[in-house]
Amino acid sequence: APGPTSSSDSMVAHLQMHMRRGARSMSMGAGSDEPQCEDDGSQNGDRAGGPDDARSREAAQDRERSPRVNQEWTLDELVWSAMQRHRAVFFDLGGTLFSYRAINAHFDGELERMARGRGVDRPLDDLRQVYRGAMMRVMLEWAGRPYYVHRDLFTEAHVQFLRGLGVDASASDPDLRFSEDKILGGPDIAPREDAAATLATLRERGLHVQIVSNIDQDQLDAVWPRLALDAHVHAITTSEEARSCKPDPGIFRIALEKAGDPDPRSVVFV
């Protein structure tokens, strides 16, 4: 997402580029092969009102109606043009509107807590490496499922993490149950610097703005208030509500319904 001072400029630049490409294709359509002179027949009376004269006038009118290729567009014109193509923008949440980097320290603490609580005293870098491997295995195993709750997925990753450290563990162990409120760093979590400005700009320009995220509802309830973005979105769709996890299409069907069932080709997912 563009920064707060550059979001409008970058959006306008993108739309200008998009429109100019469209203008070129339109200007190469009907009328591009027509005569370029605009002879009104005054020098050749027998051509006045003839087929060549009619085609010339038609070509001139087509050029007047075509988008301006080499001129700057006003913001209103750009927004109008964009609205002919786009109706909604869907945003992911974690890793998009907030960065996981801001909570790395807290998450490292959780790994150390789980390991130290089971008598494992290994360097933090080792713990990170073992956890990454555990999470990758679980994600690969669960990726084909159309739906799952993330508290179960992350709990399984914690189990595999401890087993990778040589410790017996199971999903029923109370200290391994996943809590988004705890794992996502409590007060450390914050939106990206440009998130609010980007969402607000899109909404002000008439686009439907929605959060579409693979996240459990209780996890969203713990995280969303800290991001202070509620005023800038029209709706939120979680995987638990939709009973569908991206990339399964079910979650997108629910999100499209909330957006008023626009043509999916007019929706951007970020």
Coordinates of N, CA, C and O in Angstrom, one line a residue, residues 100 103-104 106-116 120 122-140 142 150-166 169 175-180 182-184 219:
Y100 N 4.0 -8.4 10.6 CA 4.4 -9.3 11.6 C 5.8 -8.9 12.2 O 6.1 -9.4 13.3
I103 N 5.9 -7.6 15.8 CA 5.7 -8.5 16.9 C 6.6 -9.6 17.0 O 6.4 -10.6 17.7
N104 N 7.7 -9.5 16.3 CA 8.7 -10.6 16.3 C 9.3 -10.9 17.7 O 9.5 -12.0 18.1
H106 N 7.9 -10.3 20.6 CA 7.0 -11.0 21.4 C 6.8 -12.5 21.0 O 6.7 -13.3 21.9
F107 N 6.8 -12.7 19.8 CA 6.7 -14.1 19.3 C 7.9 -14.9 19.7 O 7.8 -16.1 20.1
D108 N 9.1 -14.3 19.6 CA 10.3 -15.0 20.1 C 10.1 -15.4 21.6 O 10.5 -16.5 22.0
G109 N 9.5 -14.5 22.3 CA 9.3 -14.8 23.7 C 8.4 -16.0 23.9 O 8.6 -16.8 24.9
E110 N 7.4 -16.1 23.1 CA 6.5 -17.3 23.2 C 7.2 -18.6 22.9 O 7.0 -19.6 23.5
L111 N 8.1 -18.6 21.9 CA 8.9 -19.8 21.6 C 9.7 -20.2 22.7 O 9.8 -21.3 23.1
E112 N 10.4 -19.2 23.3 CA 11.2 -19.4 24.5 C 10.4 -19.9 25.7 O 10.9 -20.8 26.4
R113 N 9.2 -19.4 25.9 CA 8.4 -19.8 27.0 C 8.0 -21.3 26.8 O 8.1 -22.0 27.8
M114 N 7.6 -21.7 25.6 CA 7.2 -23.1 25.4 C 8.4 -24.0 25.6 O 8.3 -25.0 26.2
A115 N 9.6 -23.6 25.0 CA 10.8 -24.4 25.1 C 11.3 -24.5 26.6 O 11.5 -25.6 27.1
R116 N 11.4 -23.4 27.2 CA 12.0 -23.4 28.6 C 11.0 -24.1 29.5 O 11.5 -24.7 30.5
V120 N 13.9 -27.2 27.8 CA 14.8 -27.1 26.6 C 15.5 -25.7 26.7 O 14.9 -24.7 26.7
R122 N 17.9 -24.1 24.5 CA 18.7 -23.9 23.3 C 18.6 -22.5 22.8 O 17.7 -21.7 23.1
P123 N 19.6 -22.0 22.0 CA 19.6 -20.7 21.5 C 18.4 -20.3 20.7 O 17.7 -21.2 20.1
L124 N 18.0 -19.0 20.8 CA 16.8 -18.6 20.1 C 16.8 -18.9 18.6 O 15.8 -19.2 18.0
D125 N 18.0 -18.7 18.0 CA 18.1 -19.0 16.6 C 17.7 -20.4 16.3 O 17.0 -20.7 15.2
D126 N 18.1 -21.4 17.1 CA 17.7 -22.8 16.9 C 16.2 -22.9 17.1 O 15.6 -23.7 16.3
L127 N 15.6 -22.3 18.1 CA 14.2 -22.4 18.3 C 13.4 -21.8 17.0 O 12.4 -22.4 16.6
R128 N 13.9 -20.7 16.5 CA 13.2 -20.2 15.3 C 13.3 -21.1 14.2 O 12.3 -21.3 13.4
Q129 N 14.5 -21.7 13.9 CA 14.6 -22.6 12.8 C 13.7 -23.9 13.0 O 13.1 -24.3 12.0
V130 N 13.6 -24.4 14.2 CA 12.8 -25.6 14.4 C 11.3 -25.2 14.2 O 10.6 -26.0 13.6
Y131 N 10.9 -24.0 14.7 CA 9.5 -23.6 14.5 C 9.2 -23.4 13.1 O 8.1 -23.8 12.6
R132 N 10.1 -22.7 12.3 CA 9.8 -22.5 10.9 C 9.6 -23.9 10.2 O 8.7 -24.0 9.3
G133 N 10.4 -24.8 10.5 CA 10.2 -26.1 9.9 C 8.9 -26.8 10.3 O 8.2 -27.4 9.4
A134 N 8.5 -26.7 11.5 CA 7.3 -27.2 12.0 C 6.1 -26.6 11.3 O 5.1 -27.2 10.9
M135 N 6.1 -25.2 11.3 CA 5.0 -24.5 10.6 C 4.9 -24.9 9.2 O 3.8 -25.0 8.6
M136 N 6.0 -25.0 8.5 CA 6.0 -25.3 7.1 C 5.3 -26.7 6.9 O 4.5 -26.9 5.9
R137 N 5.7 -27.7 7.7 CA 5.1 -29.0 7.5 C 3.6 -29.0 7.8 O 2.8 -29.6 7.0
V138 N 3.2 -28.3 8.8 CA 1.8 -28.2 9.1 C 1.0 -27.5 8.0 O -0.1 -27.9 7.5
M139 N 1.5 -26.4 7.5 CA 0.9 -25.6 6.4 C 0.7 -26.5 5.2 O -0.3 -26.5 4.5
L140 N 1.8 -27.2 4.8 CA 1.7 -28.1 3.7 C 0.7 -29.2 3.8 O -0.1 -29.5 2.9
W142 N -2.0 -29.0 5.8 CA -3.4 -28.4 5.9 C -3.8 -27.6 4.7 O -5.0 -27.2 4.5
H150 N -7.9 -21.5 12.8 CA -6.4 -21.3 12.9 C -5.9 -21.6 14.3 O -4.7 -21.9 14.5
R151 N -6.8 -21.6 15.3 CA -6.3 -21.9 16.6 C -5.8 -23.4 16.6 O -4.9 -23.8 17.3
D152 N -6.5 -24.2 15.8 CA -6.1 -25.6 15.7 C -4.8 -25.8 14.9 O -3.9 -26.6 15.2
L153 N -4.7 -25.0 13.8 CA -3.5 -25.0 13.0 C -2.3 -24.6 13.8 O -1.3 -25.3 13.8
F154 N -2.4 -23.5 14.5 CA -1.2 -23.1 15.2 C -0.9 -23.9 16.4 O 0.3 -24.1 16.8
T155 N -1.9 -24.5 17.1 CA -1.7 -25.4 18.1 C -0.9 -26.6 17.6 O 0.1 -27.1 18.3
E156 N -1.3 -27.1 16.5 CA -0.5 -28.3 15.8 C 0.9 -27.9 15.5 O 1.8 -28.7 15.7
A157 N 1.1 -26.6 15.1 CA 2.5 -26.2 14.8 C 3.3 -26.1 16.1 O 4.5 -26.4 16.1
H158 N 2.7 -25.7 17.2 CA 3.4 -25.7 18.5 C 3.7 -27.2 18.9 O 4.8 -27.4 19.5
V159 N 2.8 -28.1 18.7 CA 3.1 -29.5 19.0 C 4.3 -30.0 18.2 O 5.2 -30.6 18.7
Q160 N 4.3 -29.7 16.9 CA 5.4 -30.2 16.0 C 6.7 -29.5 16.4 O 7.8 -30.0 16.3
F161 N 6.6 -28.2 16.9 CA 7.8 -27.5 17.3 C 8.4 -28.2 18.5 O 9.7 -28.4 18.5
L162 N 7.7 -28.5 19.5 CA 8.2 -29.2 20.7 C 8.8 -30.6 20.3 O 9.8 -31.0 20.8
R163 N 8.0 -31.3 19.5 CA 8.5 -32.6 19.1 C 9.8 -32.5 18.3 O 10.7 -33.3 18.4
G164 N 10.0 -31.4 17.5 CA 11.2 -31.2 16.8 C 12.4 -30.9 17.8 O 13.5 -31.1 17.4
L165 N 12.0 -30.5 19.0 CA 13.1 -30.2 20.0 C 13.3 -31.5 20.9 O 14.1 -31.4 21.8
G166 N 12.6 -32.6 20.5 CA 12.8 -33.8 21.2 C 11.9 -33.9 22.5 O 12.2 -34.7 23.4
A169 N 4.8 -34.0 23.2 CA 3.7 -32.9 23.3 C 2.5 -33.4 22.6 O 2.6 -34.2 21.6
D175 N -0.7 -25.6 27.8 CA 0.2 -24.5 27.5 C 0.5 -24.3 26.0 O 1.3 -23.4 25.6
L176 N 0.0 -25.2 25.2 CA 0.3 -25.2 23.7 C -0.9 -24.6 23.0 O -0.8 -24.4 21.8
R177 N -2.1 -24.5 23.6 CA -3.2 -24.0 22.9 C -3.0 -22.6 22.4 O -2.5 -21.7 23.1
F178 N -3.3 -22.4 21.1 CA -3.0 -21.1 20.5 C -3.9 -20.0 20.9 O -5.1 -20.3 20.9
S179 N -3.4 -18.8 21.1 CA -4.3 -17.7 21.4 C -3.8 -16.5 20.5 O -2.6 -16.1 20.7
E180 N -4.6 -16.0 19.6 CA -4.1 -14.9 18.7 C -3.8 -13.7 19.5 O -2.9 -13.0 19.2
K182 N -2.5 -13.5 22.4 CA -1.2 -13.7 23.0 C -0.1 -13.7 21.9 O 0.9 -13.0 22.0
I183 N -0.3 -14.5 20.9 CA 0.7 -14.6 19.9 C 1.0 -13.4 19.1 O 2.1 -13.0 18.7
L184 N -0.1 -12.6 18.8 CA 0.1 -11.4 18.0 C 0.6 -10.2 18.8 O 0.5 -9.1 18.3
Q219 N -10.1 -14.4 17.3 CA -8.8 -13.8 17.0 C -8.9 -12.4 16.5 O -8.2 -11.5 16.8

